[in-house]
Structures are given as C-alpha cells and as structure tokens.
Short mmCIF file of C-alpha atoms in Angstrom, two decimals:
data_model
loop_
_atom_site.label_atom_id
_atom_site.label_comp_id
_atom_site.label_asym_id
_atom_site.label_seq_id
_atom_site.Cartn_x
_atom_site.Cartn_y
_atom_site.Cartn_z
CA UNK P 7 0.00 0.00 0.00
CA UNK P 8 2.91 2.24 1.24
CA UNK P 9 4.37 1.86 -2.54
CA UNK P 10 1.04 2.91 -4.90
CA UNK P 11 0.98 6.50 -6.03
CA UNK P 12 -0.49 9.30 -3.89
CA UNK P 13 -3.44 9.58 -6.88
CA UNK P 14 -4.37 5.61 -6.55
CA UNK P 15 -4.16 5.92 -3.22
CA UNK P 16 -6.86 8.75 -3.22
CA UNK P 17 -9.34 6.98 -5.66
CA UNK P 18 -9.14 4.13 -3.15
CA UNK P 19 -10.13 6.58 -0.36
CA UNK P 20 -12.52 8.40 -2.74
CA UNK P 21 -14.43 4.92 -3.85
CA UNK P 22 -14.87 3.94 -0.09
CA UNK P 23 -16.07 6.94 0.38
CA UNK P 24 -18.99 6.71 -2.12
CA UNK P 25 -19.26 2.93 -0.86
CA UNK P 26 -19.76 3.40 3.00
CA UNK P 27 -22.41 6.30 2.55
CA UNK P 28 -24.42 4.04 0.71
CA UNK P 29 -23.87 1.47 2.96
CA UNK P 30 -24.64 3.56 5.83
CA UNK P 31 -27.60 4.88 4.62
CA UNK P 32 -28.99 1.55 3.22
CA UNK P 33 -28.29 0.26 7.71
CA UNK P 34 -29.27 3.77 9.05
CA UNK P 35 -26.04 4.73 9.89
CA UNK P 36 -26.40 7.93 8.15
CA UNK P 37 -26.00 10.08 11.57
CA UNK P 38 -23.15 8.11 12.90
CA UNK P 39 -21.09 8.96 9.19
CA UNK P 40 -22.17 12.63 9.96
CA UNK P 41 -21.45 13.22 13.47
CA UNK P 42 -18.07 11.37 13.47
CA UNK P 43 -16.66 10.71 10.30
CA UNK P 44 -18.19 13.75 7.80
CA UNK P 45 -15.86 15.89 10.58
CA UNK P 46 -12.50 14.71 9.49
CA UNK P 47 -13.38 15.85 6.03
CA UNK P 48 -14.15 19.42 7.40
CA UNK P 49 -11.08 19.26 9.41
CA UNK P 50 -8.81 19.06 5.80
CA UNK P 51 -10.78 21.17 3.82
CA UNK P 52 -9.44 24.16 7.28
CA UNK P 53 -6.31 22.78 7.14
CA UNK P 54 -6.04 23.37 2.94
CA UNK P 55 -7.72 26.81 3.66
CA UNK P 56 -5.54 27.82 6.44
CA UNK P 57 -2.18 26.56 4.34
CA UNK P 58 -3.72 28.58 0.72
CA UNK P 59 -3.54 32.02 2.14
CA UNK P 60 0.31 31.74 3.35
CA UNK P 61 1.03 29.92 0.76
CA UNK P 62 -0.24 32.41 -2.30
CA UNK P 63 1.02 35.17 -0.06
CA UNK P 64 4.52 33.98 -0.26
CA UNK P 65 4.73 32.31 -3.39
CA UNK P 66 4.19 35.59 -5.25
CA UNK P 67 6.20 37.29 -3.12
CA UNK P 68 9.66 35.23 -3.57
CA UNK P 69 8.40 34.77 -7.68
CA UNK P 70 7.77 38.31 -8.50
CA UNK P 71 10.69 39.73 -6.35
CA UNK P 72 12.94 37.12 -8.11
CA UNK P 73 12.57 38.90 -11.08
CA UNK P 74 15.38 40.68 -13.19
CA UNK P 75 13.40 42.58 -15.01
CA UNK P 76 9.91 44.07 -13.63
CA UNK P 77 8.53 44.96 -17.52
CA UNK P 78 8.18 40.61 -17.63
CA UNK P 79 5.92 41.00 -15.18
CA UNK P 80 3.06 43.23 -17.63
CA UNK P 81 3.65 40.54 -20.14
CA UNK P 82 3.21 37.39 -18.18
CA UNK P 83 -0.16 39.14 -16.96
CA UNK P 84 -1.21 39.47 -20.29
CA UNK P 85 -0.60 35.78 -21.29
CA UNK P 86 -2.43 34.90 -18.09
CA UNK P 87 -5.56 37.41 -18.12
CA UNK P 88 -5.57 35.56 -21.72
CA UNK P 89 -5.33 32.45 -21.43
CA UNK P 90 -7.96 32.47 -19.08
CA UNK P 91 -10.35 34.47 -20.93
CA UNK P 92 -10.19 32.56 -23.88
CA UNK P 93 -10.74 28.72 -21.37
CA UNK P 94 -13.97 30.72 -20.31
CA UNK P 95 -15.02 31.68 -23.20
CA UNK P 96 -14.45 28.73 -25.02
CA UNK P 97 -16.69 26.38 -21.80
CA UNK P 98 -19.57 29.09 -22.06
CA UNK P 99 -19.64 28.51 -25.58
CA UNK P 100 -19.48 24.52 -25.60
CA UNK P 101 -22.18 24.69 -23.09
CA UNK P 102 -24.49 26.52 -25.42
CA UNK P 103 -23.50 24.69 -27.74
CA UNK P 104 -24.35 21.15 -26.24
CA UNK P 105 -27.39 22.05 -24.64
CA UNK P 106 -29.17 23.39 -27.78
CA UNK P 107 -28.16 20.20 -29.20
CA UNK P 108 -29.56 17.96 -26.40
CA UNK P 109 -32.05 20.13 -25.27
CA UNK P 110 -32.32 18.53 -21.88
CA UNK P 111 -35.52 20.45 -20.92
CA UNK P 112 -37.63 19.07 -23.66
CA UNK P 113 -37.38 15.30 -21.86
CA UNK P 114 -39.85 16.37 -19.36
CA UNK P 115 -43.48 15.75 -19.95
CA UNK P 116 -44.58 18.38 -21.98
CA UNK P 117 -47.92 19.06 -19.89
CA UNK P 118 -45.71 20.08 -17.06
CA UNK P 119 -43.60 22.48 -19.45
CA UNK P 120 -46.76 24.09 -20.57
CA UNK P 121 -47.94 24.69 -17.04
CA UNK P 122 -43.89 25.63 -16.33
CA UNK P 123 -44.66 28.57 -19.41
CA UNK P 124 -47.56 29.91 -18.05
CA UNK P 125 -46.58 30.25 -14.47
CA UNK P 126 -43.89 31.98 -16.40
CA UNK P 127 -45.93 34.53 -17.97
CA UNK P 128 -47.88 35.55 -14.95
CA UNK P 129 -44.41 35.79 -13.45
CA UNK P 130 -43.69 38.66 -16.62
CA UNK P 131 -47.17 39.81 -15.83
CA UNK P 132 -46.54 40.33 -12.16
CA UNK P 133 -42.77 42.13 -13.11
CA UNK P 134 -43.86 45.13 -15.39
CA UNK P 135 -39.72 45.44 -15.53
CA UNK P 136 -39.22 42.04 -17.35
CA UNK P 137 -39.04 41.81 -20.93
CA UNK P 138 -41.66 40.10 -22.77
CA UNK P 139 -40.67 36.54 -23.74
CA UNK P 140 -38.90 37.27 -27.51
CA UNK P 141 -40.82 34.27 -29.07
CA UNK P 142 -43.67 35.96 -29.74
CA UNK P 143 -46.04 33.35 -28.13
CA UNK P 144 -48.56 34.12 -25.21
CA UNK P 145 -50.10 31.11 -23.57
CA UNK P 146 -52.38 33.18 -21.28
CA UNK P 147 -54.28 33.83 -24.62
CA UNK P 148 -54.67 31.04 -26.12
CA UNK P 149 -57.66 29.27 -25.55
CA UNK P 150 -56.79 25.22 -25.67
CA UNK P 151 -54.25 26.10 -22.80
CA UNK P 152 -57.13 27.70 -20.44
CA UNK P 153 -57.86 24.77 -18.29
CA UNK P 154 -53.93 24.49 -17.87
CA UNK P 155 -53.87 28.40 -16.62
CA UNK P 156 -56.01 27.50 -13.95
CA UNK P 157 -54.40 24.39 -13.00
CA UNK P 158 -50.51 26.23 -13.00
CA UNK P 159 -51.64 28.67 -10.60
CA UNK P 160 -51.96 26.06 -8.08
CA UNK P 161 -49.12 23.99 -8.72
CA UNK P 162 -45.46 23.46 -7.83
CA UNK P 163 -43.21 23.64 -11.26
CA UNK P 164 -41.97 19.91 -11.61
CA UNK P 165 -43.64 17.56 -9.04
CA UNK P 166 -40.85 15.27 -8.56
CA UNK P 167 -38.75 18.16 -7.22
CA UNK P 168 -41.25 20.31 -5.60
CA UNK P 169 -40.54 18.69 -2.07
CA UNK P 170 -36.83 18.85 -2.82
CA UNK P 171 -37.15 22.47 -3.40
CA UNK P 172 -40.02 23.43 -0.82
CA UNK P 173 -37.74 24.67 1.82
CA UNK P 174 -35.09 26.65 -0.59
CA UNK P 175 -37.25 29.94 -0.74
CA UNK P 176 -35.39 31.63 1.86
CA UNK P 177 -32.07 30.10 0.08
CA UNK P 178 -33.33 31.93 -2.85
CA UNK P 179 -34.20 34.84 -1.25
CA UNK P 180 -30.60 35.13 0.37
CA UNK P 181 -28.98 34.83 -3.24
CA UNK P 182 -31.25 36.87 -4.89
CA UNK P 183 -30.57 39.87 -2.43
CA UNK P 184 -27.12 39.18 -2.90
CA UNK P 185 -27.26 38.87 -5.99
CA UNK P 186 -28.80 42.24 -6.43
CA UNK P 187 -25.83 44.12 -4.54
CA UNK P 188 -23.51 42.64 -6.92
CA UNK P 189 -25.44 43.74 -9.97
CA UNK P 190 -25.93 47.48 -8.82
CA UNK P 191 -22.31 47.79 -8.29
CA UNK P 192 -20.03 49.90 -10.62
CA UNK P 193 -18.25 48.97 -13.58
CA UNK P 194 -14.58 49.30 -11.56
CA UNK P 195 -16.15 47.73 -8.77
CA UNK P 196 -14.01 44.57 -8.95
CA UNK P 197 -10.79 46.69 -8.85
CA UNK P 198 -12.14 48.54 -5.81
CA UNK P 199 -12.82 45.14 -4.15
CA UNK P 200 -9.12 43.99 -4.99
CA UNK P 201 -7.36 46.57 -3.09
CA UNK P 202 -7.46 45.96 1.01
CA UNK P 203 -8.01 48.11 3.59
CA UNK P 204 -6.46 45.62 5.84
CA UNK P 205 -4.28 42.84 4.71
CA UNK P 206 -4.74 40.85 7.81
CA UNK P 207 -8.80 41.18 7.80
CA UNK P 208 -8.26 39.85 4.42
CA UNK P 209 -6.79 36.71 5.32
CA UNK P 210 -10.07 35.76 7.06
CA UNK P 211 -12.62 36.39 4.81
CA UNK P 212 -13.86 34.61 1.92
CA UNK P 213 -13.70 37.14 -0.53
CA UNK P 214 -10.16 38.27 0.36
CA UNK P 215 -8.23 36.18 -1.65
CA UNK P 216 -8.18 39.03 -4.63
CA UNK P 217 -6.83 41.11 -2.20
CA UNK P 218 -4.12 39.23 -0.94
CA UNK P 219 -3.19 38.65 -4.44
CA UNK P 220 -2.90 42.54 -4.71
CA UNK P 221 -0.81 42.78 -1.70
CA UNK P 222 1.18 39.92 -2.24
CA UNK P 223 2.46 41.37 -6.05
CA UNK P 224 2.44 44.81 -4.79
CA UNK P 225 5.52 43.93 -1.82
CA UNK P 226 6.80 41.54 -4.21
CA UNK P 227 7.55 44.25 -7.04
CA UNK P 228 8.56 46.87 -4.26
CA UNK P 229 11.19 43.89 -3.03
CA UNK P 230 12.60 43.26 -6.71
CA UNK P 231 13.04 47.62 -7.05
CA UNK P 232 14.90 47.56 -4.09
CA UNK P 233 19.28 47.05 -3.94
CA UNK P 234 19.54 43.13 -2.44
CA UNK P 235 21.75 43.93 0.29
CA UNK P 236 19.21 46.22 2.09
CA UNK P 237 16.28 43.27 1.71
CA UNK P 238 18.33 40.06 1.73
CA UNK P 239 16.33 39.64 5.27
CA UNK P 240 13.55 39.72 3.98
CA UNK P 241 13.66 38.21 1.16
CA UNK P 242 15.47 34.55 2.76
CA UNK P 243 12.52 35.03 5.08
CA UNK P 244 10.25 34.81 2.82
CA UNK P 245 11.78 31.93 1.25
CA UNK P 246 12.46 29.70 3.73
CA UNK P 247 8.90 30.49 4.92
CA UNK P 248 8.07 29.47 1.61
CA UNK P 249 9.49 26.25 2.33
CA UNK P 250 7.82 25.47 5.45
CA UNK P 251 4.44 26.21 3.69
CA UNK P 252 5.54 23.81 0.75
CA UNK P 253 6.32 20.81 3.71
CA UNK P 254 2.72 21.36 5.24
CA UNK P 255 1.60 20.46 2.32
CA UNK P 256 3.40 17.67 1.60
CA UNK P 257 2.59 16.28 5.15
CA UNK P 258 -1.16 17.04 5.18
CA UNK P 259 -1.24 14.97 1.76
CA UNK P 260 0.19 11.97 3.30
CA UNK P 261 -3.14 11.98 5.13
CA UNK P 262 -5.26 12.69 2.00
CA UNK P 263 -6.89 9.30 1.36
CA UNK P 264 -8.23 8.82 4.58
CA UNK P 265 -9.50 12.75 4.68
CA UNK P 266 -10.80 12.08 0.78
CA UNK P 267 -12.97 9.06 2.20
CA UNK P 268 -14.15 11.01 5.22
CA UNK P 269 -15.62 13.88 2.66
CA UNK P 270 -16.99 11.59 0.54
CA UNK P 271 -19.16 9.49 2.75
CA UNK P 272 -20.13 12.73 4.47
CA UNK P 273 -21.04 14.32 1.32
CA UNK P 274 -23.45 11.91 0.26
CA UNK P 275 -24.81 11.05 3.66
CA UNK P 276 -26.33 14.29 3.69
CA UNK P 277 -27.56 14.02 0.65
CA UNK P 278 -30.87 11.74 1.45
CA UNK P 279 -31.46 9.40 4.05
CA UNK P 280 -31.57 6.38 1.66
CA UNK P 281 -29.94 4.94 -1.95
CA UNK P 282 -33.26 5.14 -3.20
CA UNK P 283 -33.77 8.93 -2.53
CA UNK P 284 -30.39 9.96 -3.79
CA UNK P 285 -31.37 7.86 -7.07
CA UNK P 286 -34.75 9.79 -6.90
CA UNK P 287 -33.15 13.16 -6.43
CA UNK P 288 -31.03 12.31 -9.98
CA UNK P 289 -33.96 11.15 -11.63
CA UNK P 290 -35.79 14.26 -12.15
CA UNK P 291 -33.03 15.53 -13.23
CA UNK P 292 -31.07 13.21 -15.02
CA UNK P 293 -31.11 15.16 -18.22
CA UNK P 294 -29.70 18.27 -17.25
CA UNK P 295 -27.27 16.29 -15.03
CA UNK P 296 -25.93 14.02 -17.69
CA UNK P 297 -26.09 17.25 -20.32
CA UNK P 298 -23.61 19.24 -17.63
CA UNK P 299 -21.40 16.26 -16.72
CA UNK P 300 -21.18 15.36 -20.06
CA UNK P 301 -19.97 18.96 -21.14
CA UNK P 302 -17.32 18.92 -17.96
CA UNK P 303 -16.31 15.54 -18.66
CA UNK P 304 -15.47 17.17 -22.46
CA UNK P 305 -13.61 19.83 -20.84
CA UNK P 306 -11.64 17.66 -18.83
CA UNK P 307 -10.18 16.04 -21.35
CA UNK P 308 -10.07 18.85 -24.13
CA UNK P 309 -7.18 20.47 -21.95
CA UNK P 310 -4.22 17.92 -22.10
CA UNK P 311 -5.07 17.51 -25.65
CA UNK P 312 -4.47 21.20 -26.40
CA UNK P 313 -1.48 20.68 -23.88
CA UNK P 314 0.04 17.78 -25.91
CA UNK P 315 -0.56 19.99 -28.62
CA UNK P 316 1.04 22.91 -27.81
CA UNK P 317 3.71 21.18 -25.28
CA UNK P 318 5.83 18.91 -27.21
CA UNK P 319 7.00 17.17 -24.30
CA UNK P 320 3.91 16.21 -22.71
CA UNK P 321 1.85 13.57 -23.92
CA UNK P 322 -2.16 13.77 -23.01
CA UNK P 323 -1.51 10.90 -20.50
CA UNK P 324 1.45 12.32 -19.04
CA UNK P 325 -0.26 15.45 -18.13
CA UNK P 326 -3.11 14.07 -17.10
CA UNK P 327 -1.07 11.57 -14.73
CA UNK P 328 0.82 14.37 -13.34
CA UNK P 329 -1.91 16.98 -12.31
CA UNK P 330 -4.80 13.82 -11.21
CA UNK P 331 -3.74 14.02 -7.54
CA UNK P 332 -5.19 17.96 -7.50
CA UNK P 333 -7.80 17.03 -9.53
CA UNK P 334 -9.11 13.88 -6.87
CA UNK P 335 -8.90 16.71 -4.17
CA UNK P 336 -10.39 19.35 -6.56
CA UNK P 337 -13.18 16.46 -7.17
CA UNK P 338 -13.19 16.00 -3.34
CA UNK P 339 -12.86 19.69 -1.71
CA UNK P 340 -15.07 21.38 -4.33
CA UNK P 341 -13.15 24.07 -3.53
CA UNK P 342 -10.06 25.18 -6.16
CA UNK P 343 -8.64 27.75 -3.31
CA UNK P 344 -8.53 24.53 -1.38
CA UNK P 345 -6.97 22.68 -3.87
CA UNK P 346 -4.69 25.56 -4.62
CA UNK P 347 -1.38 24.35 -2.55
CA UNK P 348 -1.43 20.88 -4.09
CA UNK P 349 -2.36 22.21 -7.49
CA UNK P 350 0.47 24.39 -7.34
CA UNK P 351 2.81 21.20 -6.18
CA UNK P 352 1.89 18.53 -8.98
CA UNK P 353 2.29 21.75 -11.21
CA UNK P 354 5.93 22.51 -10.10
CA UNK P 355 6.86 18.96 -9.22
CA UNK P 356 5.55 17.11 -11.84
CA UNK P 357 4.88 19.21 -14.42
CA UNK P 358 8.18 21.47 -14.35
CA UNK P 359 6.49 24.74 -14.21
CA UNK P 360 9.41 27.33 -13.19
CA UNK P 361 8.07 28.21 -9.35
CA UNK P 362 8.01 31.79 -10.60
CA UNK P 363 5.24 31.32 -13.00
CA UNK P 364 3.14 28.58 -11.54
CA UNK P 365 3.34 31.22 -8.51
CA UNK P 366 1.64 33.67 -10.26
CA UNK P 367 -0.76 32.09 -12.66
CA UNK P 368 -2.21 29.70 -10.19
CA UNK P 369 -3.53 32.09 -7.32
CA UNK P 370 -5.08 33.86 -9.70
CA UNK P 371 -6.67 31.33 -11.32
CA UNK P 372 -8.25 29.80 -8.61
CA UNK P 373 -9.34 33.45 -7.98
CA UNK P 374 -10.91 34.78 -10.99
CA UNK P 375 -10.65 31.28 -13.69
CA UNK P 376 -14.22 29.13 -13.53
CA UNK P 377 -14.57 27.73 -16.44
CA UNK P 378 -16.84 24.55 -15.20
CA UNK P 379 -18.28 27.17 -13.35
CA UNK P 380 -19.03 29.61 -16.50
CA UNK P 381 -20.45 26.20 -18.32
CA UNK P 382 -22.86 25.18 -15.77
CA UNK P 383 -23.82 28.70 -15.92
CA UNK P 384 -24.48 28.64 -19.46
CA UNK P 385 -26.03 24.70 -19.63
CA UNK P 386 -28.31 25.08 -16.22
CA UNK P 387 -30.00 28.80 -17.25
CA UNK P 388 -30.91 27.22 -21.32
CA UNK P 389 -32.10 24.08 -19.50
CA UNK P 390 -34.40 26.02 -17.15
CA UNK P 391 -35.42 28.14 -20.37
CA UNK P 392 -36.33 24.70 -22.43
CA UNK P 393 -37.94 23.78 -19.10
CA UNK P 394 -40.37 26.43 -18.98
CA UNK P 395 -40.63 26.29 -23.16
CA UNK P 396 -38.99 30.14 -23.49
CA UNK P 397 -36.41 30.26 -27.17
CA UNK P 398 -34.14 32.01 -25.82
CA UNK P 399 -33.13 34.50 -29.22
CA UNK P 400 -29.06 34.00 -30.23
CA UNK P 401 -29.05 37.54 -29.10
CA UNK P 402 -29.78 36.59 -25.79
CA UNK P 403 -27.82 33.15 -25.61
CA UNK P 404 -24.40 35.90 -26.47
CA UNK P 405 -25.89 38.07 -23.60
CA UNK P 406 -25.16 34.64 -21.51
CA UNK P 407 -21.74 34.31 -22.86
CA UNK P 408 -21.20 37.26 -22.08
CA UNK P 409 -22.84 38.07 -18.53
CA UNK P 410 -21.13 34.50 -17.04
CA UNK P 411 -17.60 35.57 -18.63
CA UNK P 412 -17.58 38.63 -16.69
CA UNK P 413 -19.62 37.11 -13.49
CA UNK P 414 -16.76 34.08 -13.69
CA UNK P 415 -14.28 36.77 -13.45
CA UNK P 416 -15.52 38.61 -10.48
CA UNK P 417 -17.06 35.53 -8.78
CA UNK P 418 -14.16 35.07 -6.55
CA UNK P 419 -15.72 38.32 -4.29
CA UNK P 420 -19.19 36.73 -3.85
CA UNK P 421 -20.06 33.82 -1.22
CA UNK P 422 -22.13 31.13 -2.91
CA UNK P 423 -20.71 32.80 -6.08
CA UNK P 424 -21.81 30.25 -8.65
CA UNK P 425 -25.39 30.37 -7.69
CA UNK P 426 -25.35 34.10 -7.25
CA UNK P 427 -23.74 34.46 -10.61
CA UNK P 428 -26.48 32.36 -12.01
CA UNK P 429 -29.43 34.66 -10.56
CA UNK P 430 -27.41 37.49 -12.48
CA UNK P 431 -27.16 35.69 -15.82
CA UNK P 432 -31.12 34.54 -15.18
CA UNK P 433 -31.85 38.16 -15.12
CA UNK P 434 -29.70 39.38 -18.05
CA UNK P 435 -31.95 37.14 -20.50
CA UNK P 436 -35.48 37.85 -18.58
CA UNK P 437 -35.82 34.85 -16.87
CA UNK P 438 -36.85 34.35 -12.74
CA UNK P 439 -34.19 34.09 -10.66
CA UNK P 440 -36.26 32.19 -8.44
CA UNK P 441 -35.48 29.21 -11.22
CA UNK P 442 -32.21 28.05 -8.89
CA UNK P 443 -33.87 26.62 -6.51
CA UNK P 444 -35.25 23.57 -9.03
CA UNK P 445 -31.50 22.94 -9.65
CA UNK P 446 -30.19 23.00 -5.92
CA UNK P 447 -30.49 18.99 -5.30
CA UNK P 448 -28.21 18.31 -7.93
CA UNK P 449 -25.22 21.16 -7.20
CA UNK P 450 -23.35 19.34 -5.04
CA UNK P 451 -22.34 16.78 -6.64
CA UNK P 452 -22.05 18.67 -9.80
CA UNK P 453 -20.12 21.27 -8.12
CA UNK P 454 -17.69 18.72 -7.68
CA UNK P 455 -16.79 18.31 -11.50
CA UNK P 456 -16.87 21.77 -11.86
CA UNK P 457 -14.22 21.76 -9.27
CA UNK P 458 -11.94 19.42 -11.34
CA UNK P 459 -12.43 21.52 -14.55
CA UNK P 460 -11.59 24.49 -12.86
CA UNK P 461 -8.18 23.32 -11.25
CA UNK P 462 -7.77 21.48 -14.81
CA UNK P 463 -7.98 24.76 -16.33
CA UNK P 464 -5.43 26.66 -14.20
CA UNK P 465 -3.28 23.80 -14.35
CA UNK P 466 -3.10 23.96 -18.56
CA UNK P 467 -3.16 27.96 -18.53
CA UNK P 468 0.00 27.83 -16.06
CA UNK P 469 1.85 24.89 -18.18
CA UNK P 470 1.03 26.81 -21.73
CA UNK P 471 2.55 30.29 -19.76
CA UNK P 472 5.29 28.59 -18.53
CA UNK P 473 5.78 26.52 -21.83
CA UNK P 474 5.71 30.31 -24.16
CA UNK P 475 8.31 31.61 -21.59
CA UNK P 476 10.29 28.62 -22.40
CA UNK P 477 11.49 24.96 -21.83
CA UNK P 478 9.58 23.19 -18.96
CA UNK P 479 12.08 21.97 -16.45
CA UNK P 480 12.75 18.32 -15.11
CA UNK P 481 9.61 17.45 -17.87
CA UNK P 482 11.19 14.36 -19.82
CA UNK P 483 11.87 12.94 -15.98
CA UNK P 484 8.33 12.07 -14.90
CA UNK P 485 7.28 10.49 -18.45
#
C-alpha cells in the first residue's frame, strides 16, 4: 500500500467513500457517518484553507521579487488574463453549444412544461420590468391552454422536485438579495474590491483572496526595485517560509486518502437518508445532469489535448497523470482555493512549471478562472429556459456568454458565487431568478466536476505560460 501513487491511493479513499455512505444509509447509519466521520473531512478542507492564504502570499512574493526585469511581469499578466479568458469563453460557448443540441428540458413531460410557461408569464405579468418573452407566443391567450392556466396557478413547477425544493425559498431569497448588490455595483467595482483596507482582515474572509493577491504582487515588485543587500532579510525570510508552507503540504497529503474518504461518505450522507432517494433526487433531473457532466467531462479532457498539442514534451496521459492528484482533491474539496497548494505542487513537481510562474498564474486562477463554473452557468440557465418552453433569441444566448464571462471573473468576491452568478445571468436574459432553486439537489455533486475543470484549467493555462516563456524543467523525468 505504502508503494502505490499518492493519486491511486486517493481513488481508493474516494471509492470507499462513495461505498460506505451508501452502505450507511442503506443500515441507518447515516447520523453516525455525519457526526463522526463527515468531521474529518471538514477538518482538511481548514487545514487546505488555512495553508492557501500563506502559501499564495509567499509564493508571489519570492516569484515576483525574483525577477530581473519588472517589464516581464506586464507581459506574463497578459498571457495569463488571456489564457484564461479565452478557457472561459471557449466552456460558455461549448455549453451553449451542447445544450441546444440535447435540449435537456424538452425530456420532461410536456404538460408540465406548458404549465412551467404559463406560471412563467404571470411571473412577466406580475414584473412590469421584465421583458416580454422574444418568441412571440402568449399562452395566457390562447384558448386550448385555459384549463392548464387555472391548473398552474396552483401547482409546484416539476412535481418530482417540488418537495426537494419546498424549503429553498429563503435560500433563494438570500442569493437573490445578494445577488442584487452585486449587480448594482459599478463597472470598476471589482478593482475597488481587490485593493485591502487591511491585509490581515483579508486573510479571514472569503472574498479576500483578490486582495491578498494585490498585496502579495504589490511587496513583491517593491522587493525586486529595491538594492539586495538592504532586503536580503527579507527576502530569505520569505523563502524559507516558503518552504515550510511547501512541507505542510506535503505532510497534510500523506493523510489525503483517509481525509478524501471522510468527505466523501459525508457528502453523500447528507444528501438523502436512503440509496433510493439519492437515485430519486437524480432522476428528475437526469437530463440536465448528464447534459452538464457530459460537457465537464469534455472539458476535462479537451485540456491535455491542447497541452500535448502545444507542449511537445507532454503527452495527453502524461499530463493528465501528473496533475490527477489535485484534480481527486479538486473532485473531493469542491473548492479550487482549497486545492490551490497541491495544485500548485503537482504543477511545479511534476509538471516542471518554473516556481516563478506557476506562482503567479495559479492564485489567480483559482481566484478569478471558472470555467466549469461559466459552463454550468451557461447549460443550467438554457435548461431552465427549455424547461419552462422560453427560445431564448441567439441575441440573448451571447448576452449569456457574455454576462457568465464577466460574473466568472468577479465571482471570486461573492459567497455562494456560482449560484449568485447564475441569478445574475437569469436576469440578463429575462428569466426568474427564483429558477435556482429547481437545480439545488443536484449542485453538489455537480459542483464537484466543476471543481476538477476548474483546477484542470489553471493547471493547462500555467503549463502553456510557462511553456511560451520557455522549456519546462525536469519534464522528460516524470514520463
């Protein structure tokens, strides 16, 4: 056991994961997995938390101040800001994309969608600020849907979910409110928001890791203008404390697989209190949950293809070998600033990503890069439009790519920021906002492959930067 890789040895812990919830549930165990084994898993996700901030504090401290020359800095932005815009777009798009062609919402019964339509249009009717639908269809009016009008005003949207989704309102309400604040905010907003007042209140909140960022490049280019012998301190401070960061992490994955296994059977033990109901939950579902994992699963794979494209060096396996230990975490966490300190390790380790780059490109693209993120946004707000029978014009499905581009980019400021985003993009095109909630018994476990493509994405972005600087080091090693 001691001798298997650190990525078998997390599927192992993953699989038993998945295996004991069921098990648990299936014997009523379901409280004893929460109460003392769904803890350890919390426990990790702290101690990955508590390591990111130090650890993307000082790693772009000791890369930028390493730095001859200041002007590479503006250039290697550019490639990044790129790169990263262009992953986004390119997920937004192959989410339209694949759910026009499935059209997942069209697989429920088309009574229901009729009913879904309607409730829609007294939902216009009631918000004199919405736009009209843009297909030019009124169901009110018609006459061979008035026994359906009356029989929509009294009933939930999709039976098989309405108990699933009875007690998100005030979920809904919280997003929608927040939602809201981030909407009304100015255009330079996001830059205000990156700037700290206080670098230490930063480190404790979840929206500070922008600012820390800012900080953290701000000392690091004041230490690289300054004459070494006055900051040599400093700067083997930094670096050794560097160091010590880069052996927490190290240690604290030796315990992975057991942690993995703890959040796994906690996960899912929350989920429902037996198989059958987490099978039930998927069912009314199933084709907007196969569209999106589908569509991530694409992504997943798309990226160490353009790698091996672009990279002579690495091969699509290679790369995928040598990044799969963040991606099991990313998969397990669902959290990419969690996943940040061992992304950034299988990146420099295995990878050979100069320290200097993969310290730059990787905080901020577990910051600002969500490209499973931007899909789901894209996929889940067509499927709710097919669901209620609204064509959404092309005009509007570019006002999507658009709107969850931008909302990907300054979702790292926003708790619950994929869901928030989503009420924003729901609201660009017309639609209610109130629409998340039929979606919410599916996120988590969807949120966890949109984990994985995210990390997967900052990994590529950071090899391609590194690889356009120049020659990967240590890469022929690890094939």
């Amino acid at each position: 056991m001691k001798k298997l890789p650190l990525h078998i040895k997390i599927i192992i812990g993953l699989v038993l994961g998945i295996i004991w919830a069921f098990v648990s549930s299936h014997f009523g165990w379901n409280q004893f997995t929460i109460d003392w084994i769904d803890p350890f898993g919390k426990i990790f996700i702290r101690i990955l938390k508590a390591i990111a901030v130090p650890l993307v504090l000082l790693s772009i401290i000791s890369g930028v101040s390493s730095l001859n020359d200041i002007s590479n800095l503006g250039r290697l932005g550019a490639k990044t800001i790129g790169f990263y815009l262009t992953t986004t777009v390119v997920a937004v798009g192959l989410g339209l994309i694949l759910v026009n062609l499935v059209k997942p919402g069209d697989f429920v019964d088309e009574d229901q969608r009729v009913k879904n339509r309607i409730k829609y249009e007294l939902w216009v009717k009631d918000n004199p600020d919405v736009p009209r639908p843009k297909d030019g269809r009124s169901f009110l009016e018609e006459q061979k849907y008035a026994n359906l009008v009356s029989e929509a005003m009294g009933e939930g949207e999709i039976d098989s979910l309405q108990q699933a989704t009875e007690s998100s309102d005030e979920r809904v309400q919280e997003l929608s409110q927040s939602a809201d604040q981030t909407a009304d905010q100015g255009p330079l907003q996001f830059f205000v928001d990156m700037v700290p007042e206080n670098i230490f209140a930063a480190f404790g909140t979840n929206s500070g890791m922008l600012q820390v960022i800012f900080f953290a490049l701000f000392f690091g280019i004041t230490l690289a203008l300054l004459p070494n012998e006055k900051v040599k301190g400093v700067t083997d401070f930094v670096n050794g404390a560097n160091e010590v960061i880069l052996k927490m992490v190290d240690l604290t994955m030796k315990a992975a697989p057991f942690f993995v296994f703890a959040l796994l059977a906690g996960v899912i033990s929350k989920m429902a209190d037996t198989p059958a109901e987490v099978f039930q939950i998927f069912k009314g579902l199933g084709s907007y949950s196969l569209t999106l994992l589908f569509g991530l699963l694409f992504l997943i794979f798309l990226y160490p293809l353009v790698v091996s494209a672009l990279v002579k060096k690495l091969s699509f396996k290679s790369f995928l070998r040598r990044i799969s230990p963040a991606q099991f975490l990313a998969f397990s966490t669902s959290s990419s600033a969690a996943t940040l300190p061992v992304t950034m390790e299988c990146v420099e380790d295995n990878v050979g990503v100069p320290k200097k780059i993969s310290s730059f490109v990787l905080p901020i693209g577990a910051t600002v890069n969500m490209d499973g993120t931007s899909m789901y946004q894209a996929i889940a707000v067509v499927f709710l439009a097919q669901l209620h029978m609204v064509d959404l014009s092309l005009g509007q499905q570019l006002t999507i790519v658009l709107t969850a581009t931008l909302a990907s980019i300054g979702s790292a400021a926003v708790p619950s920021a994929g869901l928030v985003m989503m009420i924003i993009v729901l609201n660009s095109v017309g639609l209610n906002p109130a629409w998340v909630a039929i979606i919410f018994p599916v996120d988590r476990i969807l949120d966890m492959f949109r984990t994985v493509v995210n990390v997967t994405g900052d990994a590529t972005v950071a090899t391609l930067v590194a690889s356009s600087e120049g020659p990967l080091e240590n890469s022929e090693t690890h094939d």
